[in-house]
Coordinates of C-alpha atoms and ligand atoms in Angstrom, one line a residue:
X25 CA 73.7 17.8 11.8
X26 CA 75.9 15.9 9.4
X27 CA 74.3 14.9 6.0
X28 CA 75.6 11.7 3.8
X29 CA 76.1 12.8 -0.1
X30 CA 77.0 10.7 -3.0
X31 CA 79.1 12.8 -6.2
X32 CA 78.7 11.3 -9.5
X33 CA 81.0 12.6 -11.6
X34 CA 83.0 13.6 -8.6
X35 CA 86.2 14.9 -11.1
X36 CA 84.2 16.6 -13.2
X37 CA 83.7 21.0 -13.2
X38 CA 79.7 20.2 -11.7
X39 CA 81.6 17.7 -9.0
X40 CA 85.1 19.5 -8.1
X41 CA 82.6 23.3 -7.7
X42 CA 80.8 20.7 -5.6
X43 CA 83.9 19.2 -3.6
X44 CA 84.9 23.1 -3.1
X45 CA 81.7 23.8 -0.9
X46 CA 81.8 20.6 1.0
X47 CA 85.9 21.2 1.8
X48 CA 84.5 25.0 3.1
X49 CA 81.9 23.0 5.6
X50 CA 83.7 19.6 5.9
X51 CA 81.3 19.1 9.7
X52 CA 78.6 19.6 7.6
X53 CA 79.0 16.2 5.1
X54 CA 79.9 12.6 5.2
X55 CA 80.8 11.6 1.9
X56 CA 79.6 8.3 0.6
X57 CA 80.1 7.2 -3.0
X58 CA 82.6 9.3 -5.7
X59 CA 82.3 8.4 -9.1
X60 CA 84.6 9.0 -12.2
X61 CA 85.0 7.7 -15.5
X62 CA 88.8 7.5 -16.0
X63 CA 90.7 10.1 -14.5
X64 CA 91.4 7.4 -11.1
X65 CA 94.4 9.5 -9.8
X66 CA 92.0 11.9 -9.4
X67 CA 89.4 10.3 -8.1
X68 CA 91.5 8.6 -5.6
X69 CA 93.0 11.7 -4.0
X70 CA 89.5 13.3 -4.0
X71 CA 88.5 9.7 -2.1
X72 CA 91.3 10.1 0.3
X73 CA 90.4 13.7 1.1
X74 CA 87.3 13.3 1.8
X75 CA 87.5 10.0 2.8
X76 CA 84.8 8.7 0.8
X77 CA 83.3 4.8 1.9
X78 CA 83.3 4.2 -1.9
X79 CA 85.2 5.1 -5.0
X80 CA 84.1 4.1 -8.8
X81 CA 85.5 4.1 -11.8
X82 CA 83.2 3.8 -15.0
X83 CA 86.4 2.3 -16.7
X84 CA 86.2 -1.5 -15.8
X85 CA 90.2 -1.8 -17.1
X86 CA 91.3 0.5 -14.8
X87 CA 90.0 -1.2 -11.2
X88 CA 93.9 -2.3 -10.7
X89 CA 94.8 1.0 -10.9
X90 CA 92.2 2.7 -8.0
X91 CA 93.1 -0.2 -5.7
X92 CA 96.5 1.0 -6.1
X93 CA 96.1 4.0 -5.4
X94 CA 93.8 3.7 -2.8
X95 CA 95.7 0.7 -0.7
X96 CA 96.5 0.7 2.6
X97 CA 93.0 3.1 2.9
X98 CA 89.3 2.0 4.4
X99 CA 87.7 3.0 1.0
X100 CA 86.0 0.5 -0.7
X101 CA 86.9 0.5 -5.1
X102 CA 84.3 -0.6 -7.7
X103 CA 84.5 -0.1 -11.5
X104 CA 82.4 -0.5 -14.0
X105 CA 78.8 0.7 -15.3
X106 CA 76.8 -1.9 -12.6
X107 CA 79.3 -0.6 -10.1
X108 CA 78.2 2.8 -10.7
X109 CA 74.6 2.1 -10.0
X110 CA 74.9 0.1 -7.2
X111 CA 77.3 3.2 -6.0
X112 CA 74.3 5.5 -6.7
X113 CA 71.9 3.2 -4.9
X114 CA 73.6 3.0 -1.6
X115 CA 71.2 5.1 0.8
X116 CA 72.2 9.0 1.0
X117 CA 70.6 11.8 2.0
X118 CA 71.9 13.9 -1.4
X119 CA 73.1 12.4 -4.4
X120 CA 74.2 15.1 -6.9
X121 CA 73.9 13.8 -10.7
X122 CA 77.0 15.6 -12.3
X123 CA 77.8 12.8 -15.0
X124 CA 78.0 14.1 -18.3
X125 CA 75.9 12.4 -20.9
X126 CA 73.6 10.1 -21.4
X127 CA 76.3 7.6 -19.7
X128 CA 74.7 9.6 -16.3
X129 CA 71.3 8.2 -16.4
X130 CA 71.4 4.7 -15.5
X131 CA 73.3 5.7 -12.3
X132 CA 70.6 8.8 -12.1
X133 CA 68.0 6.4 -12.0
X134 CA 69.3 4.2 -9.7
X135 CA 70.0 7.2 -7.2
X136 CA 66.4 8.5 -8.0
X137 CA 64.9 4.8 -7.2
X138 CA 65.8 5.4 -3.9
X139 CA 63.4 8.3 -3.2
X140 CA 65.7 10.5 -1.7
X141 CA 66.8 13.7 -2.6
X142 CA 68.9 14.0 -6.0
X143 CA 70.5 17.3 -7.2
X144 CA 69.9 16.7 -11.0
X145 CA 73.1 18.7 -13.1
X146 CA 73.4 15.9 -15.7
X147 CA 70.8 17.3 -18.0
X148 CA 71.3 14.7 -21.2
X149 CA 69.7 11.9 -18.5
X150 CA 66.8 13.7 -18.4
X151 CA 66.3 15.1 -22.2
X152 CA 66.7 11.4 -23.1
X153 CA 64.8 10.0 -20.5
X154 CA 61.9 12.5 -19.9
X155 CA 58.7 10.9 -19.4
X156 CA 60.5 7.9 -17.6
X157 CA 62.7 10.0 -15.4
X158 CA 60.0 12.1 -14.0
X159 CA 57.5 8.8 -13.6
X160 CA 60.5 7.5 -11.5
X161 CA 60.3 10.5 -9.4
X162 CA 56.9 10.5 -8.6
X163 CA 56.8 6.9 -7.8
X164 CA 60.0 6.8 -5.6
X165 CA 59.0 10.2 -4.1
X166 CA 62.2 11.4 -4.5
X167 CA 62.6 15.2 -4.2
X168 CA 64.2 16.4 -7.6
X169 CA 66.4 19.7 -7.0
X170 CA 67.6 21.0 -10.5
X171 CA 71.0 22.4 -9.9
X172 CA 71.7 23.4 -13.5
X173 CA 71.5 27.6 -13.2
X174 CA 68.5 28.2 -15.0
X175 CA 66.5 25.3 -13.5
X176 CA 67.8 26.2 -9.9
X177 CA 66.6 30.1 -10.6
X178 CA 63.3 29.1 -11.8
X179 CA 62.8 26.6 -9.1
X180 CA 63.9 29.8 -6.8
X181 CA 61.2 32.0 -8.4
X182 CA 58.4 29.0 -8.5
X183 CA 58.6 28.9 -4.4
X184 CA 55.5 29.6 -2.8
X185 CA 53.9 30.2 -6.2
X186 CA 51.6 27.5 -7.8
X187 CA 52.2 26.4 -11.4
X188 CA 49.0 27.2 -12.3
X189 CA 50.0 31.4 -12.0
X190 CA 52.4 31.2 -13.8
X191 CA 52.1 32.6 -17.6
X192 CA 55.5 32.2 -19.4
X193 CA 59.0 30.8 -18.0
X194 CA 61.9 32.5 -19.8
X195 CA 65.0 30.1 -19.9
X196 CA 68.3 33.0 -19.9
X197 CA 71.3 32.0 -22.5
X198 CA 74.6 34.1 -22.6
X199 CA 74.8 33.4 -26.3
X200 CA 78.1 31.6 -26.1
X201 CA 81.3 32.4 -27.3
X202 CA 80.2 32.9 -30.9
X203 CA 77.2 35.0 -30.3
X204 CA 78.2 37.6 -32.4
X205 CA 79.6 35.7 -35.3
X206 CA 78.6 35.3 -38.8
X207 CA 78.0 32.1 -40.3
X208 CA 81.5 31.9 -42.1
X209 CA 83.5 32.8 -39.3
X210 CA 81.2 29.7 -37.3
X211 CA 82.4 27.5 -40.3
X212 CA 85.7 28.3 -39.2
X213 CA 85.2 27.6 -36.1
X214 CA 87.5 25.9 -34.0
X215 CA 87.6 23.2 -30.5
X216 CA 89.8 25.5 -29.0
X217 CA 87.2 28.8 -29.4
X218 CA 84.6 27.1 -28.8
X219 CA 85.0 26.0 -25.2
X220 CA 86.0 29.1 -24.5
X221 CA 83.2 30.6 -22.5
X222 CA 82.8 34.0 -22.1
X223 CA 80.7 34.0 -18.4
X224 CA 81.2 30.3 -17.3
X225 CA 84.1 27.8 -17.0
X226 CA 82.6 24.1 -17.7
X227 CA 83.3 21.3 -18.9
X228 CA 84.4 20.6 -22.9
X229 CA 81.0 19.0 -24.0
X230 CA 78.7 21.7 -22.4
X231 CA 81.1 24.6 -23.7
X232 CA 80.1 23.4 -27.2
X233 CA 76.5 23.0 -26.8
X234 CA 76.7 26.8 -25.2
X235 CA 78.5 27.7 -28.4
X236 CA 76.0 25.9 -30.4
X237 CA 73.3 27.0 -28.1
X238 CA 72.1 23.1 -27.8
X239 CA 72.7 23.3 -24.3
X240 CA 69.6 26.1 -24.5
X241 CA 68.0 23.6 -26.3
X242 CA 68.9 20.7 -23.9
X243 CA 67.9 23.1 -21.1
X244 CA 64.4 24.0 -23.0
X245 CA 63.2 20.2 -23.1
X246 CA 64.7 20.1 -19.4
X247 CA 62.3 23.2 -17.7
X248 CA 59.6 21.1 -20.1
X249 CA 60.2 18.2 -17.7
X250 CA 60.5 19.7 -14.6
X251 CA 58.3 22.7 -14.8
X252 CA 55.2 21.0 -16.7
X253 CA 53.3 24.4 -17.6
X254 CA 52.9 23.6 -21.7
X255 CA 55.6 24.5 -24.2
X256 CA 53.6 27.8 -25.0
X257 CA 54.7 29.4 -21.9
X258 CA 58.3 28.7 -21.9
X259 CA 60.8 30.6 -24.2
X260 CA 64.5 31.6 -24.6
X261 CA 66.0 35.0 -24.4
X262 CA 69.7 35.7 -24.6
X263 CA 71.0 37.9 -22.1
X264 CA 75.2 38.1 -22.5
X265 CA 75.8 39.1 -19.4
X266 CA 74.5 36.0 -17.2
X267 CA 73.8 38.0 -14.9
X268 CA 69.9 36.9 -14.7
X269 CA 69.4 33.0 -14.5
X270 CA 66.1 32.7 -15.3
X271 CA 62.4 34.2 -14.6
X272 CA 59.0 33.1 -14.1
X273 CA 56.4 35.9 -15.2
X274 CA 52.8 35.2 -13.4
X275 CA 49.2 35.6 -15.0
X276 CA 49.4 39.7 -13.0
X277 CA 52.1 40.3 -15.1
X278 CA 55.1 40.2 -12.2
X279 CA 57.9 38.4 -13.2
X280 CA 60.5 37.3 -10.8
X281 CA 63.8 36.9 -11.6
X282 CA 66.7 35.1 -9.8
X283 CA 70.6 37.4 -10.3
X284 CA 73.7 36.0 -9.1
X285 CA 77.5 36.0 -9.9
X286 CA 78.1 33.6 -13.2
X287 CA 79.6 31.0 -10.7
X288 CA 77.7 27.3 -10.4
X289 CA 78.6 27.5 -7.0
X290 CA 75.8 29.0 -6.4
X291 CA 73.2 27.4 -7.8
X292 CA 74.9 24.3 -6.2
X293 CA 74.9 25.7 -2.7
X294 CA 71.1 26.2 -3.0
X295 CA 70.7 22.7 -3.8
X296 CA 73.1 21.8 -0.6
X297 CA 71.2 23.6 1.6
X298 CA 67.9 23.3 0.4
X299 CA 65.4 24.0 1.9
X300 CA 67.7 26.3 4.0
X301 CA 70.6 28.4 2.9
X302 CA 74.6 28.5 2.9
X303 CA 77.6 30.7 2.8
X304 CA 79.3 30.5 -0.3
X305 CA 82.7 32.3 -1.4
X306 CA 81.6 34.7 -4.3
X307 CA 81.8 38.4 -4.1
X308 CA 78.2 39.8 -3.9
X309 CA 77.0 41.0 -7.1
X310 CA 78.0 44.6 -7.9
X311 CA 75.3 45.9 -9.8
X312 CA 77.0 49.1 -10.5
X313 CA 79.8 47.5 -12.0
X314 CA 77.9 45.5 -14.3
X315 CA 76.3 48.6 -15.8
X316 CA 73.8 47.5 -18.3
X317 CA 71.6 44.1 -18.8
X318 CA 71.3 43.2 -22.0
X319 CA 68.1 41.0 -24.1
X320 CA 68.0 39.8 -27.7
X321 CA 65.7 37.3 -29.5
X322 CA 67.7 33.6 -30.4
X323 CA 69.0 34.1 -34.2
X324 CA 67.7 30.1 -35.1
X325 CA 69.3 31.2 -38.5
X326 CA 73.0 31.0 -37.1
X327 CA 71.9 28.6 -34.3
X328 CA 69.4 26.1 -35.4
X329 CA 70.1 23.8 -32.1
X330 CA 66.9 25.6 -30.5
X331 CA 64.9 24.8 -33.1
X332 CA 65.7 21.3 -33.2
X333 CA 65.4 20.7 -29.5
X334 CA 62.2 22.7 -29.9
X335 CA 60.7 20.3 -32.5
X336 CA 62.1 17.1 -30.9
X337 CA 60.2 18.0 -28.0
X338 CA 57.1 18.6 -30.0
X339 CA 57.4 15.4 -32.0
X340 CA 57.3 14.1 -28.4
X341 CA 58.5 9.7 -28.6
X342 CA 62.2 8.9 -28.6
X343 CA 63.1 12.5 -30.6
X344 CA 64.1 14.2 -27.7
X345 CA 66.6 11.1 -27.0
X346 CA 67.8 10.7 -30.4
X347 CA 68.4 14.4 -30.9
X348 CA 70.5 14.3 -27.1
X349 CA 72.3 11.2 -28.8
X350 CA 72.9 12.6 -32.2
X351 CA 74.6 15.8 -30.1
X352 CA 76.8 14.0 -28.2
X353 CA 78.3 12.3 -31.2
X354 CA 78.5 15.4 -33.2
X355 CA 80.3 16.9 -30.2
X356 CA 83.2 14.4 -29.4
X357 CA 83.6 14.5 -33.4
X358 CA 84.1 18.3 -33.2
X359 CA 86.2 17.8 -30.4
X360 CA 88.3 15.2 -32.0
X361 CA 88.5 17.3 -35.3
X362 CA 86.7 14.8 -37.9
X363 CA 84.0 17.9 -38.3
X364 CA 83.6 21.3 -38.7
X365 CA 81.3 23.5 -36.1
X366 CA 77.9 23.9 -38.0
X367 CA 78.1 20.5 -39.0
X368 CA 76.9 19.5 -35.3
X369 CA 73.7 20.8 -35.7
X370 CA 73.3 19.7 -39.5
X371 CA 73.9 16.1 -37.7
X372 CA 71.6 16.4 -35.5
X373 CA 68.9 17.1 -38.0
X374 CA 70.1 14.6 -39.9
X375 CA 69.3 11.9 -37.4
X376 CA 66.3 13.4 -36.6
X377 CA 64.8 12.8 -40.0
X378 CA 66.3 9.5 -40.2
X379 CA 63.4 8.0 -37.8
X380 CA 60.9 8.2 -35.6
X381 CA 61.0 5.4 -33.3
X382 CA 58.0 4.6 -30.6
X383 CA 58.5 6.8 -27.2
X384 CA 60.6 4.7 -24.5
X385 CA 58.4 3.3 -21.8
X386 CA 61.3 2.4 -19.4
X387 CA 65.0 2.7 -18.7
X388 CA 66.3 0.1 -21.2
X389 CA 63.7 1.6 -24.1
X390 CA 65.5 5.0 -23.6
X391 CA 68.8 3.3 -23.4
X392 CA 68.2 1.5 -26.7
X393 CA 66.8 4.7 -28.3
X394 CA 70.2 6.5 -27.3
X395 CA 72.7 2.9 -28.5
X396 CA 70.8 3.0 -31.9
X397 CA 70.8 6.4 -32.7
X398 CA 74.7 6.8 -31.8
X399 CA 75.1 3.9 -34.3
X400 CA 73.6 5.8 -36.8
X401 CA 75.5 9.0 -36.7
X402 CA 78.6 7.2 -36.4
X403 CA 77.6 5.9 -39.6
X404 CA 76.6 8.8 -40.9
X405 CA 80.2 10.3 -40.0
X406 CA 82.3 7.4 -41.4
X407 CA 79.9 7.8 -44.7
X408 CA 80.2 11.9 -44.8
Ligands
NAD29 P1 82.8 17.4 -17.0 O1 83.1 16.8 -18.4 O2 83.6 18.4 -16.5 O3 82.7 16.2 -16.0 C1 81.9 15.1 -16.2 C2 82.0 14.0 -15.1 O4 81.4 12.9 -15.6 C3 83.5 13.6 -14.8 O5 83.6 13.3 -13.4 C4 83.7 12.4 -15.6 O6 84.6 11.5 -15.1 C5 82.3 11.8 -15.6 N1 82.0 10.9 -16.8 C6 82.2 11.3 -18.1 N2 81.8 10.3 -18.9 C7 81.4 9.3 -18.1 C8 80.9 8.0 -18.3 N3 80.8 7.5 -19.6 N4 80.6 7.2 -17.3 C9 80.7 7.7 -16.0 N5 81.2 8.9 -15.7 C10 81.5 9.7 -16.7 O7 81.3 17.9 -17.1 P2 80.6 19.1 -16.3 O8 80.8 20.3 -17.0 O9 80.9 18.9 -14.9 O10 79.0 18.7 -16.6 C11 78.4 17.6 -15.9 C12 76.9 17.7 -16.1 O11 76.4 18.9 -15.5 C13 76.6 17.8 -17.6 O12 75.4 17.1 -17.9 C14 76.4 19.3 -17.9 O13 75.5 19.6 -18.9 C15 75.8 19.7 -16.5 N6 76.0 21.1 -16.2 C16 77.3 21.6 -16.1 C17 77.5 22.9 -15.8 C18 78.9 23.4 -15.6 O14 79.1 24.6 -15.3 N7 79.9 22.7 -15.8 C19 76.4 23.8 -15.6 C20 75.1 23.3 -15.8 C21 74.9 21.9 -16.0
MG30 MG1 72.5 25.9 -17.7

C-alpha cells in the first residue's frame, strides 16, 4: 500500500538519508510537501525526482527562483515561514521533522496539529517547546516516533514494556571528536575539527553540539519529554564506539539495549516502517570486527553542555528554551569564527543566568522565549 510523506528539511543529512530509503522503495511512497530553507536548486531537483505536489522554500526572496526551476512541472512552489506550515499541515500519513533549529517547530507543530504520525529528528523544537509540544500531541492524538538514534533505540527497548518497569534509561554519546582532548587543545579548537565526526556524518550545527556534547544535553531534556520516567532515572554514558544507541534497564535489573551500524538510516527506516519493518542497505553489524565496547562517565569539567542542559531542565519554565537559543547562537558564531570553542558553552551559561522568564504556555510564548533570548546573546557577542 502506498503511504503519503511530507520531508521538512528535505536537503538536509536527516532529509537526503531519508530521500535515500524512499528512492530504494519508490512503490512504497507518494511524496507530498519538501521543504528547504535556501538551497532551491536542490530542493527543486529533489521535487522533480520525486515528483513532490509541493515544494517550499523558507527564504521568501528566493520564490522566483523555485518557480524557475520548477516550470513547465505539476509541483506546486511556496516560500516563506507561513508557507512552511501550511506545507506541514496538508494531510499525510508521515511527516518527518528534519528542520534544524528552533526555525523547525512552528512547521513541527503544525504537522503535529494534524494528529497523524510525525517522525520527530528536529530535536531543538522540542527542547524549546517541551511541555507545549507534548500537550499538542496528546490532544491532536498524533503518534510521536523519535527518529533521533538514541530516542528511536529506547523507543525500540520501551516496546511491550510499561514505563512504570523501567528503573534508569541511559542516553549513549560517542564523545565527539574532541573526547579525548585537554582543555587547551579545546581552546584551540577549530570549525573545521569540530564537525568532523568520528562515527557519524551530520549536519554542521549538530557536529558541534556532538563536539560540545550539547547535543547529549539537547538529547537528555528530549528522552525527558518523550520518556516521562523522572530525571532520576535517566543518565548519560559515553560509549566511543556508537555501536549501542541507547538502553532501558527494568526494576529486575535486565537492561535492553538496541546495537546497530553508526548509520541514521536506520533509525529512520524504523520510523518508515513502523510498526513493521524494512530493508535497509547497511552491512550487518560485525561484532567481531568491532572487538571491544567501550563506557566512561561524562567529564562535565571539559564539557559543561550536560550540566547546563541538566539544570535548565531542572529550573523547568523557559530555561530549557533559552539554553536551546543561546546554543544555536553560540554555534553559528563558532561556525562563522567570531568565537572560540569553549566559549559556546560559557554562552550558554551566560544567558542562562541572565533570566528566568515564566514557562511558555503556547507556541508563540515559546517562540518569544527563543526571539528574546537570541537577542540577548547577540548582544552579548557584539559586547564581548
Ligand atoms: P542539516 O543542517 O543537514 O539540514 C537542515 C535542514 O533544515 C535543511 O534541509 C535546511 O534547508 C533546513 N533548514 C535550516 N534552517 C532552516 C530554517 N530557518 N527554516 C526552514 N528550514 C531550515 O541538519 P541535519 O543534520 O539533517 O539535522 C536536522 C535535525 O535532525 C536537527 O535537529 C538535528 O539535531 C537532528 N538530528 C540529525 C542527525 C544527523 O545525523 N544529521 C541525527 C539525529 C538528529
Ligand atoms: Mg542523537
Amino acid at each position: 500500500m502506498t503511504r503519503s510523506i511530507s520531508i521538512l528539511g528535505a536537503t538536509g543529512s536527516v532529509g537526503e538519508q531519508t530521500l535515500d530509503l524512499i528512492r530504494r522503495n519508490r512503490e512504497d511512497w507518494r511524496v507530498e510537501a519538501l521543504t528547504a530553507n535556501g538551497r532551491v536548486s536542490e530542493l527543486a531537483s529533489l521535487a522533480r525526482e520525486f515528483d513532490a505536489k509541493v515544494a517550499v522554500v523558507a527564504d521568501e526572496a528566493r520564490l522566483p527562483e523555485l518557480r524557475e526551476a520548477l516550470s513547465g512541472t505539476q509541483i506546486e512552489v511556496a516560500a516563506g515561514r507561513d508557507a512552511l506550515c501550511e506545507a506541514a499541515a496538508r494531510p499525510v500519513d508521515l511527516t518527518l521533522a528534519a528542520i534544524v533549529g528552533c526555525a523547525g517547530l512552528a512547521p513541527t507543530m503544525a504537522a503535529i496539529a494534524q494528529g497523524r504520525t510525525v517522525a520527530l529528528a528536529n530535536k531543538e523544537a522540542l527542547v524549546s517547546a517541551g511541555d507545549v509540544l507534548m500537550r499538542a500531541v496528546n490532544e491532536s492524538g498524533a503518534t510521536l516516533l523519535p527518529t533521533d538514534s538514541e530516542h528511536n533505540a529506547i523507543f525500540q527497548c520501551l516496546a511491550g514494556n510499561e514505563l512504570a518497569n523501567v528503573a534508569r534509561i541511559t542516553l549513549t554519546a560517542s564523545g565527539g571528536p574532541f573526547r579525548t582532548w585537554t582543555q587547551e587543545q579545546l581552546h584551540a579548537a577549530t570549525p573545521a575539527q569540530a564537525v568532523a565526526h568520528p562515527n557519524w556524518d551530520m549536519g554542521a550545527k549538530i557536529s558541534v553540539d556532538s563536539a560540545t556534547m550539547m547535543n547529549k544535553g539537547l538529547e537528555y531534556i528530549e528522552a525527558h519529554h518523550l520518556f516521562p520516567v523522572g530525571l532520576e532515572r535517566l543518565r548519560i554514558i559515553v560509549h566511543p564506539q556508537s555501536v549501542i544507541h541507547s538502553m532501558v534497564e527494568y526494576r529486575d535489573r535486565s537492561t535492553l539495549a538496541q546495537l546497530g551500524p553508526s548509520d541514521m538510516r536506520v533509525p529512520i527506516a524504523s520510523c518508515l516502517a513502523w510498526p513493521d519493518r524494512m530493508d535497509t542497505p547497511m552491512a550487518p553489524l560485525d561484532l567481531a570486527a568491532i572487538g571491544e565496547l567501550s563506557f566512561f562517565a561524562p567529564d562535565e569539567t571539559r564539557f559543561p553542555a550536560t550540566r547546563l542542559a541538566r539544570e535548565a531542565i531542572e529550573t523547568g519554565g523557559a530555561a530549557p528554551a533559552v539554553l536551546n537559543a543561546a546554543n544555536e547562537v553560540a554555534v553559528a558564531a563558532f561556525l562563522a569564527g567570531q568565537i572560540g570553542f569553549t566559549r559556546i558553552p560559557v554562552m550558554v551559561e551566560q544567558a542562562l543566568s541572565r533570566y528566568s522568564l515564566p514557562a511558555p504556555k503556547c507556541l508563540d510564548d515559546v517562540l518569544s522565549v527563543d526571539a528574546e533570548a537570541r537577542a540577548n546573546v547577540q548582544e552579548l557577542l557584539e559586547h564581548a
